[in-house]
Amino acid sequence: MDSFLKKIKDSRLSSIIDVVQTGDIEHFKKIQEQFPEYDVTFLWLLCYPHPNTERQRKYIEKNFEKFNRFLDFGYPSKLSSKGRFVSHMWEMILCDTLQTSGELVPKTKTGVDFHIKDSKGEIVQIEAVAPDEAGEEKDRSVKPDFLQSGVVSMGGDIEDMERPILLRVFDKGFIEKAERKSYDKDKPLIIAINSSKTVGMISDDEYVLRRVLFGLGYVTITRDSKGVSHTGFQQNPKLNKLDEQAFDVAVFRNPEYKHVSGIIYTSQQPLGFIPEGFSWHNSGITFVPNPMATHPVNLSFPFFKTMLC
């Protein structure tokens, strides 16, 4: 990772590669104190001597060289900065996965994060986002402290468990991006959301997508007069913060957002998508086309699941 680190222009970083033994939390905390301006995941990637971290470093260096002209200017410094690792790593993963769907085109100084040309030569706009955790502690996902115990059990209503993720995906993931004014309204637009910053316990990607995009909640089971059972979904087009008034979601049933052609979504930490890597939970990446889209997308996504409604 030497050439990548040199672009950050901080010679101290090379001195902490592989210096922390697995499980030595106190040593890692000292390094965090020495490098407060850097993201904790980036520091972890440098410090821990493990075949997987070495594989991830090589992936980042190789793919930065490959996709540099499609990524943000000053990408190495931005990726390593505190609080920015996930969002910029998500952009690199998108470059890697989207290259099989069409031709990546360098972006302009303003507008979306990526352009991709489909088989007919049409440009599709891709805007990537990894929404931060809620500012208010009561609105944050429940994250167990595994330093206290290696065993954690939780239960409850799925809506309550998923509420922090639903709120952030809707507000900071979809709405803030969908309502920007710098998009070309004559071209398809896809918003690519990575919610891993807001996920505490395992999240159900399908539930989050159908709630936010279509207003569909729990799975329902009904029995007709002949005794035949039928499954469906609860109609729930509203969402609310705890003890606050509900507001409309179901954005793909709202013509106000027909300029959004589709959503790419995952709750998986981007490092979990690196080939031969690992993660404790991986639901993959899902593409959901907007059935009301003004400009439908003429792209295939070989590595993504597709949800239709």
Coordinates of C-alpha atoms in Angstrom, one line a residue, residues 90 93-94 97-98 101 126-127 129 169 190-195 203-211 213-214 252 260-268 273 281-290 297 299-309:
W90 CA -18.5 2.6 -1.1
I93 CA -16.9 -0.7 -4.6
L94 CA -19.5 0.9 -6.9
T97 CA -19.2 -3.6 -9.6
L98 CA -20.7 -1.1 -12.1
S101 CA -22.9 -2.9 -16.4
I126 CA -25.2 7.6 -10.2
E127 CA -25.2 9.5 -6.9
V129 CA -24.3 8.2 -0.3
V169 CA -32.2 5.9 4.6
I190 CA -29.8 6.2 -9.7
I191 CA -29.2 6.9 -6.0
A192 CA -26.7 4.3 -4.4
I193 CA -27.2 4.1 -0.7
N194 CA -25.0 2.3 1.8
S195 CA -26.5 2.4 5.3
S203 CA -30.7 -5.2 9.4
D204 CA -33.2 -6.6 6.9
D205 CA -32.5 -4.9 3.5
E206 CA -35.7 -6.1 1.9
Y207 CA -37.8 -4.7 4.8
V208 CA -36.0 -1.3 4.6
L209 CA -36.4 -1.1 0.9
R210 CA -40.1 -2.0 0.7
R211 CA -41.0 0.3 3.7
L213 CA -39.8 2.9 -1.4
F214 CA -43.3 1.3 -1.5
F252 CA -41.7 5.2 -5.5
V260 CA -35.3 9.0 -9.7
S261 CA -34.9 6.0 -12.0
G262 CA -33.9 3.5 -9.2
I263 CA -32.1 2.8 -6.0
I264 CA -29.0 0.7 -5.4
Y265 CA -28.9 -0.3 -1.7
T266 CA -27.0 -2.3 0.9
S267 CA -26.5 -2.3 4.7
Q268 CA -23.2 -4.1 4.3
F273 CA -17.6 -6.8 -0.7
H281 CA -23.4 -10.4 7.6
N282 CA -23.8 -9.8 3.9
S283 CA -27.1 -9.4 2.2
G284 CA -25.4 -8.3 -1.0
I285 CA -26.5 -5.3 -3.1
T286 CA -30.0 -4.7 -4.3
F287 CA -31.2 -2.7 -7.3
V288 CA -34.8 -1.4 -7.2
P289 CA -36.2 0.3 -10.4
N290 CA -38.8 3.0 -9.9
V297 CA -32.7 2.5 -16.7
L299 CA -28.7 -1.4 -17.6
S300 CA -28.1 -4.9 -16.2
F301 CA -26.4 -5.4 -12.9
P302 CA -24.8 -8.9 -12.8
F303 CA -23.7 -8.7 -9.2
F304 CA -26.9 -7.1 -7.8
K305 CA -30.2 -8.6 -6.7
T306 CA -33.3 -6.9 -8.2
M307 CA -36.5 -6.1 -6.4
L308 CA -39.6 -5.4 -8.5
C309 CA -42.9 -4.0 -7.3

